[in-house]
mmCIF file of C-alpha atoms and ligand atoms in Angstrom:
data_model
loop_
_atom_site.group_PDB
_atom_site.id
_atom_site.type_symbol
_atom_site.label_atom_id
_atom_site.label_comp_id
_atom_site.label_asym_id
_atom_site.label_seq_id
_atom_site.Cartn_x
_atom_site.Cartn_y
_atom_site.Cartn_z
ATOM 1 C CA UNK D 2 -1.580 55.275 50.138
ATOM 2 C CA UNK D 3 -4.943 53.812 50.352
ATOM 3 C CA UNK D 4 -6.596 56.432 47.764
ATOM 4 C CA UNK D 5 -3.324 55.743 45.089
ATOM 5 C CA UNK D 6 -4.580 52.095 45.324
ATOM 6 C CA UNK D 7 -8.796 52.965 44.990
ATOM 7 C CA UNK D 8 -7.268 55.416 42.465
ATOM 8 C CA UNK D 9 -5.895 52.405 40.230
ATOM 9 C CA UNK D 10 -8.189 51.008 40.689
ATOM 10 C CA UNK D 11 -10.713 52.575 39.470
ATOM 11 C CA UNK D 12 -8.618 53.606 36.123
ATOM 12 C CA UNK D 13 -7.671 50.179 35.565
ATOM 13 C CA UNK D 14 -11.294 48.838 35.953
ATOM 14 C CA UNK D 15 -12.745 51.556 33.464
ATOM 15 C CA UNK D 16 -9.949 51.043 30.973
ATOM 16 C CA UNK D 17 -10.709 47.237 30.884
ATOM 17 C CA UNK D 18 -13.959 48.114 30.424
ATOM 18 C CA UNK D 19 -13.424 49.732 27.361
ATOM 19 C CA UNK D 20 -10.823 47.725 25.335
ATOM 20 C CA UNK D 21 -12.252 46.663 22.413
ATOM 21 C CA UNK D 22 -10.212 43.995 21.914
ATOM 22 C CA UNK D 23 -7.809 41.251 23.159
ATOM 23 C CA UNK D 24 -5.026 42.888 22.121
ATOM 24 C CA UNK D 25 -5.640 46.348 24.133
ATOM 25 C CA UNK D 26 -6.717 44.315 26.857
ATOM 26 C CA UNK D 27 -3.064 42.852 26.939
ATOM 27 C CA UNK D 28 -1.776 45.978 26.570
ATOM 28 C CA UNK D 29 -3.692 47.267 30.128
ATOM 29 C CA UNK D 30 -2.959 44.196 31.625
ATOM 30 C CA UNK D 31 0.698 44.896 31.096
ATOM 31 C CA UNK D 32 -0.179 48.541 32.269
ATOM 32 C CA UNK D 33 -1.473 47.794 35.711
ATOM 33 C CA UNK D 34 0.197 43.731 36.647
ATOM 34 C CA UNK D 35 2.973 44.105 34.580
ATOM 35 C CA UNK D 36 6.505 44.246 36.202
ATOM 36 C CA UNK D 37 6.868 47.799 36.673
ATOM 37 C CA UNK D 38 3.039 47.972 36.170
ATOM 38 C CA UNK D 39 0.938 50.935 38.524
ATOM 39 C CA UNK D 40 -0.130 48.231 40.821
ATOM 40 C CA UNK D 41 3.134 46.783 40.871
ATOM 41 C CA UNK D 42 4.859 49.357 41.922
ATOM 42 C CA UNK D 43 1.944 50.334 44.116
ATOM 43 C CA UNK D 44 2.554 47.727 45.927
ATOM 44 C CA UNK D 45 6.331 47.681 46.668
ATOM 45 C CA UNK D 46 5.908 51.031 48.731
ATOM 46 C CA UNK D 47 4.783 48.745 51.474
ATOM 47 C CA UNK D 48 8.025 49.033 53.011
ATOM 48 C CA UNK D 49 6.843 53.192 53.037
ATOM 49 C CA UNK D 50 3.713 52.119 55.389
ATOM 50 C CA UNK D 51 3.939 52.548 59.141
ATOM 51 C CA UNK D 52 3.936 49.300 60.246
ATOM 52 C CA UNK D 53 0.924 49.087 62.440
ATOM 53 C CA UNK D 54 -1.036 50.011 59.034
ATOM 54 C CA UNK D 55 0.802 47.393 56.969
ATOM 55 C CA UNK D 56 -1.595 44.640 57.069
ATOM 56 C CA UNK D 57 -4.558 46.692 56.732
ATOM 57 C CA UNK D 58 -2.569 47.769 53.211
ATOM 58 C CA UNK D 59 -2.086 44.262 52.256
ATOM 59 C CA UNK D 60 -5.571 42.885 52.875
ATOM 60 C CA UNK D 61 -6.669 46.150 50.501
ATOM 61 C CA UNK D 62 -3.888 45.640 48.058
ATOM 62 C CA UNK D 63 -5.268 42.358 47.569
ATOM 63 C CA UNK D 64 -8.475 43.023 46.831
ATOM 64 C CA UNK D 65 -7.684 45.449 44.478
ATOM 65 C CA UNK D 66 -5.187 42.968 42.587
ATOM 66 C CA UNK D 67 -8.234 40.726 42.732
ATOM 67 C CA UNK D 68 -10.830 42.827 41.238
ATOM 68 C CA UNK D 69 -8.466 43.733 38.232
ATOM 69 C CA UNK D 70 -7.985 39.948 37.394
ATOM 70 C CA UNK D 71 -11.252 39.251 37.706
ATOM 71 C CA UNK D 72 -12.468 42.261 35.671
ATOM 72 C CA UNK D 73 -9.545 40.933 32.848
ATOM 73 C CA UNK D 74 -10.802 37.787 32.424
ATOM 74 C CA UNK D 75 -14.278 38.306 32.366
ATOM 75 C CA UNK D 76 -13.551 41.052 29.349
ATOM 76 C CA UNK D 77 -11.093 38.662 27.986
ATOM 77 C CA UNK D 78 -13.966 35.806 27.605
ATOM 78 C CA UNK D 79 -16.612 38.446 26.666
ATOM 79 C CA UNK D 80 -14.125 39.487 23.989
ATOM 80 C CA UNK D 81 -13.260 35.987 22.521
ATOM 81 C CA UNK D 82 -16.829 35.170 22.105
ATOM 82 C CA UNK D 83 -17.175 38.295 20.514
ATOM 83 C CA UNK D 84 -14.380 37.293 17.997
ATOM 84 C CA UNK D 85 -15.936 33.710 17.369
ATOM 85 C CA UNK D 86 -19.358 34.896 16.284
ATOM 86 C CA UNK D 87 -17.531 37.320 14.172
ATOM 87 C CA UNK D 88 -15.848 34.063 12.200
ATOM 88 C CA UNK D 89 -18.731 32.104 12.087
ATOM 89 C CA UNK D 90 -21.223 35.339 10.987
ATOM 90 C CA UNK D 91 -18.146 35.331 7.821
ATOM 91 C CA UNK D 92 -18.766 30.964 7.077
ATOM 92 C CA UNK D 93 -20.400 31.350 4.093
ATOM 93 C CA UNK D 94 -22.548 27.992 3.569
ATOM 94 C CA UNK D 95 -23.317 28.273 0.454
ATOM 95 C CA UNK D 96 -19.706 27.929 -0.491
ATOM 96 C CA UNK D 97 -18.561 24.915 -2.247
ATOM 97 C CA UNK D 98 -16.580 22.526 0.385
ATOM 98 C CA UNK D 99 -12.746 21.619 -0.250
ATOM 99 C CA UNK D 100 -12.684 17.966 -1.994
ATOM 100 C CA UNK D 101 -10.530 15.885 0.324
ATOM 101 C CA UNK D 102 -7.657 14.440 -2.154
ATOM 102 C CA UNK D 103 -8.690 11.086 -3.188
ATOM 103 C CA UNK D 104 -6.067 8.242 -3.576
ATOM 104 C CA UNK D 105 -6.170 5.429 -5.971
ATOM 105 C CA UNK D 106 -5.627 1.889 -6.062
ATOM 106 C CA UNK D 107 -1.819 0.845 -6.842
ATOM 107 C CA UNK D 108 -0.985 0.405 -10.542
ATOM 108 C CA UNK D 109 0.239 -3.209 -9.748
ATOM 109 C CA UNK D 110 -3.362 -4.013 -7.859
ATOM 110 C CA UNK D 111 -5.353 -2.538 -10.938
ATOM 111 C CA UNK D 112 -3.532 -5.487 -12.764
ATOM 112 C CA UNK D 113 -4.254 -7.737 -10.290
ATOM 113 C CA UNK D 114 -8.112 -6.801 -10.360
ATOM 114 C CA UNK D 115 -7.931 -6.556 -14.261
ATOM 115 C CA UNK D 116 -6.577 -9.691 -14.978
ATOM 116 C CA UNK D 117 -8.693 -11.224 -12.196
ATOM 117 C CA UNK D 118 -11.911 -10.010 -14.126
ATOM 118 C CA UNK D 119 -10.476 -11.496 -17.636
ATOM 119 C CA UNK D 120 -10.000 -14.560 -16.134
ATOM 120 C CA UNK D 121 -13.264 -14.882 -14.078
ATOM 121 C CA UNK D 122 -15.290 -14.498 -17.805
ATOM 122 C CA UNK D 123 -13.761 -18.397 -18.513
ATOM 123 C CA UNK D 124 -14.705 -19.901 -15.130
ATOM 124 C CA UNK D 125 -11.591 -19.576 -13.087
ATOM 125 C CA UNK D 126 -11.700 -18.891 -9.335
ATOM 126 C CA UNK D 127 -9.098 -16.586 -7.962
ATOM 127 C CA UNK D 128 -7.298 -18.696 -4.690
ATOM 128 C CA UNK D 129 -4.571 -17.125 -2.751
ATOM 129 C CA UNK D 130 -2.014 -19.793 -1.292
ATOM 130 C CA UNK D 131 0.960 -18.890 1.561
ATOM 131 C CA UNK D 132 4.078 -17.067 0.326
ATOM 132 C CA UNK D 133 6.011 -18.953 2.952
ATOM 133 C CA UNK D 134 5.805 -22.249 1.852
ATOM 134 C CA UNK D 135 7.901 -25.480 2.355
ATOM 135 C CA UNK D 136 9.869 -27.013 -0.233
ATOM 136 C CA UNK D 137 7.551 -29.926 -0.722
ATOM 137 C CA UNK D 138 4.917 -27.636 -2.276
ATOM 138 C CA UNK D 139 7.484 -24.878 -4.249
ATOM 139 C CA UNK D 140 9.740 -27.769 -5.903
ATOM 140 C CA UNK D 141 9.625 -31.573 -4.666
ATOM 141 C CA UNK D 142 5.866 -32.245 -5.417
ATOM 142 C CA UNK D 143 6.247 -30.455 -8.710
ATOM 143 C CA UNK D 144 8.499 -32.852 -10.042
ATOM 144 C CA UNK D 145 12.514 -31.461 -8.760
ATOM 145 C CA UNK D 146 14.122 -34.621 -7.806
ATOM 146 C CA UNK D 147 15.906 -33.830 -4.262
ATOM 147 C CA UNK D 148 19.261 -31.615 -4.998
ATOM 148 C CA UNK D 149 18.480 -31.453 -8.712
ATOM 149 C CA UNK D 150 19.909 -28.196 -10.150
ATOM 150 C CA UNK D 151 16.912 -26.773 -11.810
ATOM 151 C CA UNK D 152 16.096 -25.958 -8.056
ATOM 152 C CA UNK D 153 18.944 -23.211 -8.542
ATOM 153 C CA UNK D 154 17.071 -21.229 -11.636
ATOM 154 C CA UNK D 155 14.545 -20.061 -9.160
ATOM 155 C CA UNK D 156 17.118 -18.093 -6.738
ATOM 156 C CA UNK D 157 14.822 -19.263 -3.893
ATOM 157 C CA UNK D 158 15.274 -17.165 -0.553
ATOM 158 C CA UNK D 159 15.003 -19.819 2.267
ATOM 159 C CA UNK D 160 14.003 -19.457 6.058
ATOM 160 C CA UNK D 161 16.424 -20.181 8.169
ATOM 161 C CA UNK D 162 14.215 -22.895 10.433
ATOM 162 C CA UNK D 163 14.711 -26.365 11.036
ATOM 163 C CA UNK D 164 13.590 -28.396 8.122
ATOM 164 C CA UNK D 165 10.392 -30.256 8.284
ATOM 165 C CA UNK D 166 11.076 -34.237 8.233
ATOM 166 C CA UNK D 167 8.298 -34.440 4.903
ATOM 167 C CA UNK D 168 7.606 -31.177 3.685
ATOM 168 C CA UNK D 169 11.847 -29.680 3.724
ATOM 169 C CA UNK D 170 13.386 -26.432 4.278
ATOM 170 C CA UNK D 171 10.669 -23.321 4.338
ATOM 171 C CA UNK D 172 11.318 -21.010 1.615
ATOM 172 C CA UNK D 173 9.829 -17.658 0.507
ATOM 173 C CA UNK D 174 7.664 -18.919 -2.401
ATOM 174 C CA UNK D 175 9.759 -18.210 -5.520
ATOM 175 C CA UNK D 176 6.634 -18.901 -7.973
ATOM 176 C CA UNK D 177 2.558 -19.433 -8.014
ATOM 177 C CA UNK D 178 3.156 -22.872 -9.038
ATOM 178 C CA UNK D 179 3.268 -23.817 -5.528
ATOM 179 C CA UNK D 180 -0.460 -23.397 -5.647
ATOM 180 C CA UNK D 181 -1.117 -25.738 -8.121
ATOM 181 C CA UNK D 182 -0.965 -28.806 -5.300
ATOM 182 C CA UNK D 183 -2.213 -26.748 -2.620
ATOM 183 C CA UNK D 184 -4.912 -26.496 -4.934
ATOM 184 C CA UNK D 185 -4.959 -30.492 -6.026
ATOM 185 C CA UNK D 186 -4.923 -31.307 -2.152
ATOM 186 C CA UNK D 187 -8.210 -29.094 -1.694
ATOM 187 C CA UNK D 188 -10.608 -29.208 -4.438
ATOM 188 C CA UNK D 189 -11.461 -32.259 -6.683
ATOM 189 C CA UNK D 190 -11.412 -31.753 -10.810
ATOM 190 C CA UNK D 191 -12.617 -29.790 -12.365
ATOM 191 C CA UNK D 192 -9.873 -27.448 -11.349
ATOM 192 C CA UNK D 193 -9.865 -23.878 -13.030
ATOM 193 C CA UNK D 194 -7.721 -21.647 -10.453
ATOM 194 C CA UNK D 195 -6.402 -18.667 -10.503
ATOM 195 C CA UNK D 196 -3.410 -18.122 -7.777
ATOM 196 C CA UNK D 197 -2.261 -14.918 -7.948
ATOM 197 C CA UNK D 198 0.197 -13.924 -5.214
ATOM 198 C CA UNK D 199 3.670 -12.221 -4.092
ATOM 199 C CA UNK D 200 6.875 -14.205 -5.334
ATOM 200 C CA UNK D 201 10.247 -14.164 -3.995
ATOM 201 C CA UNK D 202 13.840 -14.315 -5.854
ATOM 202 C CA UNK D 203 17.350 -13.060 -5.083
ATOM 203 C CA UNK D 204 17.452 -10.549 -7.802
ATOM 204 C CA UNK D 205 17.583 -7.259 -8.556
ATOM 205 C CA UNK D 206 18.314 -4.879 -11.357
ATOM 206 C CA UNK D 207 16.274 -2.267 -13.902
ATOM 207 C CA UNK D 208 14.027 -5.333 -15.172
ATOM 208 C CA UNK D 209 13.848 -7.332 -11.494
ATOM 209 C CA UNK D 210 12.784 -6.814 -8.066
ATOM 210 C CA UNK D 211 13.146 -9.559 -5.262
ATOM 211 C CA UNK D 212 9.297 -9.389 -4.778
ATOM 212 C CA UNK D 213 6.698 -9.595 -7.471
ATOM 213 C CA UNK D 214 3.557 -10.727 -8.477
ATOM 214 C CA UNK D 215 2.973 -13.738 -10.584
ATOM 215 C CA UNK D 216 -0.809 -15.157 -11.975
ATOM 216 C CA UNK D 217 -0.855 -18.999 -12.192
ATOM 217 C CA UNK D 218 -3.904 -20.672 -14.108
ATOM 218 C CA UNK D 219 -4.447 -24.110 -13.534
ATOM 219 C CA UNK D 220 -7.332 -26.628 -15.437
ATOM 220 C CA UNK D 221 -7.694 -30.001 -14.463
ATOM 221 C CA UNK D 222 -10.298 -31.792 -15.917
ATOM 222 C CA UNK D 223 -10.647 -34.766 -18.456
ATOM 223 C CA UNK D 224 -9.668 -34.604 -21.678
ATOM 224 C CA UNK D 225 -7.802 -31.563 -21.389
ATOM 225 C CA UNK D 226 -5.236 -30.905 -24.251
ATOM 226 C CA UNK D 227 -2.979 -28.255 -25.196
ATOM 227 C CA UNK D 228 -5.851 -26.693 -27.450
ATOM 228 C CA UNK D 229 -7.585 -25.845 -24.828
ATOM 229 C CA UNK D 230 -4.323 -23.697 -23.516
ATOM 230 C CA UNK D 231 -3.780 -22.431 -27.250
ATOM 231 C CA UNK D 232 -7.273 -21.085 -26.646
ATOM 232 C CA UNK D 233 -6.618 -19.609 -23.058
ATOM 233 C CA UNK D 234 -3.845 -17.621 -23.895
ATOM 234 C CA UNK D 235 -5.322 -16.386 -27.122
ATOM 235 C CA UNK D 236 -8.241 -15.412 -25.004
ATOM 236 C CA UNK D 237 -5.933 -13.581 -22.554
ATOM 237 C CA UNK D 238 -3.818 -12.057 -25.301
ATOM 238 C CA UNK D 239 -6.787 -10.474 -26.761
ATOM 239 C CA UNK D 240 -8.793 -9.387 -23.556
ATOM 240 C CA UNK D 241 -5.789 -7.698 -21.789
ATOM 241 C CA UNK D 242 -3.284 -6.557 -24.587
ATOM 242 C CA UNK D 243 -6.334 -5.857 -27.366
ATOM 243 C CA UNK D 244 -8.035 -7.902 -29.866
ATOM 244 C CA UNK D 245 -5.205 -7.591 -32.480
ATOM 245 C CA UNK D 246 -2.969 -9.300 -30.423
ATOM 246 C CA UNK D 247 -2.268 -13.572 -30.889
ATOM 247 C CA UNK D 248 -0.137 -15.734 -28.790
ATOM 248 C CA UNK D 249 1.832 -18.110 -30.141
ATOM 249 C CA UNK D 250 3.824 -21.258 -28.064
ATOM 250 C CA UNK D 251 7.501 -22.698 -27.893
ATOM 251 C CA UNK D 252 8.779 -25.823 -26.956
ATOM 252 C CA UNK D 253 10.840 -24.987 -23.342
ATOM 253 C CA UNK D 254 11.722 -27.635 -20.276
ATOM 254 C CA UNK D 255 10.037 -26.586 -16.549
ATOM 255 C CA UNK D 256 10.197 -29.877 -14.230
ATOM 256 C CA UNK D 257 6.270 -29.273 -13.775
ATOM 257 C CA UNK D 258 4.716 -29.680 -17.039
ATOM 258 C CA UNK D 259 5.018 -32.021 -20.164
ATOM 259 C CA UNK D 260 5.446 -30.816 -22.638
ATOM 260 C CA UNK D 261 6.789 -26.870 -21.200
ATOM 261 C CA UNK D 262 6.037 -24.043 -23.543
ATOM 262 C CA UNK D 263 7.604 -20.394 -23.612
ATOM 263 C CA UNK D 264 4.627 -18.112 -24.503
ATOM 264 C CA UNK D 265 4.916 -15.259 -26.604
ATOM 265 C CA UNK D 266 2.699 -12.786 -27.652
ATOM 266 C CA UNK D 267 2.649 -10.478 -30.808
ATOM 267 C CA UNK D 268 3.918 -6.884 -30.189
ATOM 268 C CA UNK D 269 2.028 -4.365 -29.788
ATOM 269 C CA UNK D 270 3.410 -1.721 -31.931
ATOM 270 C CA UNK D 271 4.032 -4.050 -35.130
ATOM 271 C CA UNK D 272 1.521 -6.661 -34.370
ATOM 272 C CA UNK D 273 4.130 -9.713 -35.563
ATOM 273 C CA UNK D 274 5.946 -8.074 -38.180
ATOM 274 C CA UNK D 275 9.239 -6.943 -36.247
ATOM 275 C CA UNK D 276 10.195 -3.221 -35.047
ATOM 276 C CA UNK D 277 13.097 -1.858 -32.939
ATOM 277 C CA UNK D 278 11.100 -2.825 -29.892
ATOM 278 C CA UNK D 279 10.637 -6.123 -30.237
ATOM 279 C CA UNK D 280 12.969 -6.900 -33.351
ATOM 280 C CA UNK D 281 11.168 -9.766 -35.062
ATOM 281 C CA UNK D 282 7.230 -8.866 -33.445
ATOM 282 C CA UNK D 283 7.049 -11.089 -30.638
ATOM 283 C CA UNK D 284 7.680 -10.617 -26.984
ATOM 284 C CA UNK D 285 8.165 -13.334 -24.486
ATOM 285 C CA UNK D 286 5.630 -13.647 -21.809
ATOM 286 C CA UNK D 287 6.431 -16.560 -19.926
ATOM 287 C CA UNK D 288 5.945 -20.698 -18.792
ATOM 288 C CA UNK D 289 3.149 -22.966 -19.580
ATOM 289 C CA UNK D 290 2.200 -26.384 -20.245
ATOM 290 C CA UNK D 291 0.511 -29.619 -20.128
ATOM 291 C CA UNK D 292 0.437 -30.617 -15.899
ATOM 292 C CA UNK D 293 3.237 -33.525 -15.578
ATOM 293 C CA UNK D 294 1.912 -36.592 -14.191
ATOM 294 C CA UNK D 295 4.236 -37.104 -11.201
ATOM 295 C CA UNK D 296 2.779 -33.628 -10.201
ATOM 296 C CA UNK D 297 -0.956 -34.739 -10.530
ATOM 297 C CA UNK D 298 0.515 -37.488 -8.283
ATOM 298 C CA UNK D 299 1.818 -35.862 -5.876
ATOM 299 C CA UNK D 300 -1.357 -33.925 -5.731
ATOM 300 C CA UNK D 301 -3.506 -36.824 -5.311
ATOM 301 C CA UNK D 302 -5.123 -36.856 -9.035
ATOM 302 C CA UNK D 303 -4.835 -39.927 -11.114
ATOM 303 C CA UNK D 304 -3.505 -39.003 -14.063
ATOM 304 C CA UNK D 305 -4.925 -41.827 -16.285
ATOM 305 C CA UNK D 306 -7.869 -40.316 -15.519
ATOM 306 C CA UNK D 307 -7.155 -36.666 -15.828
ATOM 307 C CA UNK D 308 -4.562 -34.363 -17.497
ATOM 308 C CA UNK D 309 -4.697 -30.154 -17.224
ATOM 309 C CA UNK D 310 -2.796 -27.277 -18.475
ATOM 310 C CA UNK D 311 -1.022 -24.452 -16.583
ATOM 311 C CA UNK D 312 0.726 -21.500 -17.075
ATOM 312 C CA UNK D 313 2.743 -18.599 -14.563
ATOM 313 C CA UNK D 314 3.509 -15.236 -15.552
ATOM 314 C CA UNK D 315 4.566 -12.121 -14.217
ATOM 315 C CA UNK D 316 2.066 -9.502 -12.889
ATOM 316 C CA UNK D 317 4.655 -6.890 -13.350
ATOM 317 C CA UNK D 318 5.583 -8.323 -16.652
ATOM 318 C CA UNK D 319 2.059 -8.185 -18.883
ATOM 319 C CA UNK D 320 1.934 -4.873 -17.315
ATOM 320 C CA UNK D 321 4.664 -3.056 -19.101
ATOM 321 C CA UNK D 322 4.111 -5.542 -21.983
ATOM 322 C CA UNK D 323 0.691 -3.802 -22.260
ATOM 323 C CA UNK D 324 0.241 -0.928 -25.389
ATOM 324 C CA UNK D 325 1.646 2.095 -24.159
ATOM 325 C CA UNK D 326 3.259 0.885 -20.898
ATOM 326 C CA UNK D 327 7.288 1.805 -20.427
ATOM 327 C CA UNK D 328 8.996 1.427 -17.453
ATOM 328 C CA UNK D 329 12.241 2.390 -17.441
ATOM 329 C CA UNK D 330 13.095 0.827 -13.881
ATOM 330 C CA UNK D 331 10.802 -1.763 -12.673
ATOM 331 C CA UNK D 332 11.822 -0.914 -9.132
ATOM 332 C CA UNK D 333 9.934 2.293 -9.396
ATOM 333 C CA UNK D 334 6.911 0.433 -9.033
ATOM 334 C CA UNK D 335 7.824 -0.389 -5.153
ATOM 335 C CA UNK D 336 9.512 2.965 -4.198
ATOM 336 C CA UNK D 337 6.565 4.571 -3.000
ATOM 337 C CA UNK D 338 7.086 7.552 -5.267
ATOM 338 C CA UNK D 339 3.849 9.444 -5.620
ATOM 339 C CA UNK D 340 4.915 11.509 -8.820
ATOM 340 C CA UNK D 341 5.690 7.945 -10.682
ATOM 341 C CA UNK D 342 2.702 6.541 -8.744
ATOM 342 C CA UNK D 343 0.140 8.888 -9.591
ATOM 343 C CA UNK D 344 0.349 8.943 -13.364
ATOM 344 C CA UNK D 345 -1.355 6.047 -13.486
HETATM 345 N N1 LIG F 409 6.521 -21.358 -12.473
HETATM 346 C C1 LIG F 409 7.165 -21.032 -13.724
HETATM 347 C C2 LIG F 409 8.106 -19.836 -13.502
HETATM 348 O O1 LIG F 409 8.039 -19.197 -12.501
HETATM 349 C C3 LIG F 409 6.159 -20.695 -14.782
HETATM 350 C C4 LIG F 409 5.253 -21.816 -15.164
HETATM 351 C C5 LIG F 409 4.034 -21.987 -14.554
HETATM 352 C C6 LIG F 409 5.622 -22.735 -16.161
HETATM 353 C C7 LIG F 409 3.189 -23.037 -14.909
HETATM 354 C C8 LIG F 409 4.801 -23.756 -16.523
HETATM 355 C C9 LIG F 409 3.581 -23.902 -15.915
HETATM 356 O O2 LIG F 409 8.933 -19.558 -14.334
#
């Protein structure tokens, strides 16, 4: 009994010995500790010792079980740093490293930052003002008697808190012209802002989504007129559309400004003449006009001594007005799709 165990052994220590690899090590592992390995079975013919011999068998058997772990593992980390100097002798350092894929700023941003820069070149200052704002700021200071149904044209989400005795109801901000008396209440004239934030309005549909962007300009000074916004949206027209492109002005009503334009700006496929795009060469772009009194006002500006311009339009909109630019679905620009979003 006590030879067949020497006698394993010995063949199991020589035969770990000489695997050559982690595999064939497994493989003798299996052979020796294996359910019906040598050992193994070795060992259940303990029942076949006289018992008076028994433990002496045991405190052997255990030892040799010992020695062939031991012997295993110590091959087993022998072999694995074998293997590892074998992948790092095959690195090849002179190999060109895998570029990481590199992202890109959202189509909507690069707007944001282009129409920022156009804007900058004039003088204006780009201000960001709360998206939750109270009524006060989004309709009553800008000239929306209380209850007065223009409030509706603006499909205004509002927050379902209790009303604030001066400022009203809060309400997601439904346009950037609720910046124009944050931006009274903070800075004195000369006033050129830029507000360019998130809006919010219960729509939605191929040309609408309930959030979007809108860039408000705003000039206070003296002596303004509506030359000076003829000239600003010229300006834009030709800096972000192209220099072929002119603007042109039509009499509108907003509550906010007197007198309210609709501003339109020449196509750019036909340049003014009329195509199937834009039928007779102009396409809308959206509000502007001379800053109402009762809003300088409410904004703390004397308006005997001061008058401005301002105008609101859609991020989103100038966008897909711009040469080239067709979007079938507006909503595409918020669903996150990288096939859409990448192509730009
Ligand atoms: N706030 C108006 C809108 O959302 C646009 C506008 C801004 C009109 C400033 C006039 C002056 O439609």
């Amino acid at each position: 009994m006590d030879e067949e165990l020497i006698g394993i052994k010995n063949t199991a220590l020589s035969l770990i010995l000489e695997s050559e690899d982690l595999e064939s090590l497994e493989e003798t592992k299996l052979q020796f500790l294996g359910r019906n390995g040598k050992l193994t079975l070795a060992l259940k013919k303990i029942t076949e010792v006289p018992v008076d011999e028994r433990k002496e068998f045991g405190i052997l058997a255990n030892e040799v079980k010992q020695a062939i772990e031991e012997a295993i593992q110590s091959q087993s980390n022998k072999l694995s740093k074998r293997k590892l100097t074998r992948v790092i002798e095959k690195i090849d350092v002179t190999n060109p490293g895998i570029k990481p894929a590199l992202g890109h700023l959202h189509l909507v941003t690069q707007a944001i930052e282009e129409i920022t820069a156009v804007f900058a070149k004039i003088g204006f200052e780009r201000v960001r003002y709360p998206e939750i704002e109270w009524d006060w700021y989004a309709f009553t200071a800008l000239n929306f008697p209380q209850n007065h149904p223009a409030r509706d044209e603006w499909e205004t989400f509002f927050i379902d808190t209790p009303p604030d005795p001066e400022k009203g109801k809060m309400v997601l901000t439904p346009h950037t012209s609720s910046g124009q008396i944050r931006e009274m209440e903070k800075s004195k004239p000369p006033i050129r802002m830029l507000n360019i934030a998130k809006c919010y309005r219960r729509q939605s549909d191929i040309s609408h989504t309930p959030m979007f962007h809108q860039f408000e300009g705003l000039v206070i000074d003296q002596n303004i007129s509506i030359t000076h916004l003829k000239g600003t949206l010229d300006y834009f027209a030709k800096s972000y559309f192209g220099p072929k492109r002119i603007s042109r002005i039509r009499p509108y009503h907003f509550q906010f400004t007197e007198p309210s334009f609709e501003v339109d700006v020449t196509c750019g496929v036909c340049l003014g003449k009329g195509c199937k795009l834009c039928k007779d060469g102009w396409l809308e772009m959206g509000g502007a006009g001379m800053v109402h009194p009762n809003v300088l006002i409410a904004g703390g500006i004397d308006p005997k001594q001061y008058s401005g311009f301002a105008f609101g339009w859609g991020v989103e909109r100038v966008l897909m007005m711009k040469e080239g630019m067709q979007i079938d679905d507006l909503r595409l620009l918020y669903s996150n799709d990288l096939r859409f979003l990448k192509q730009f």
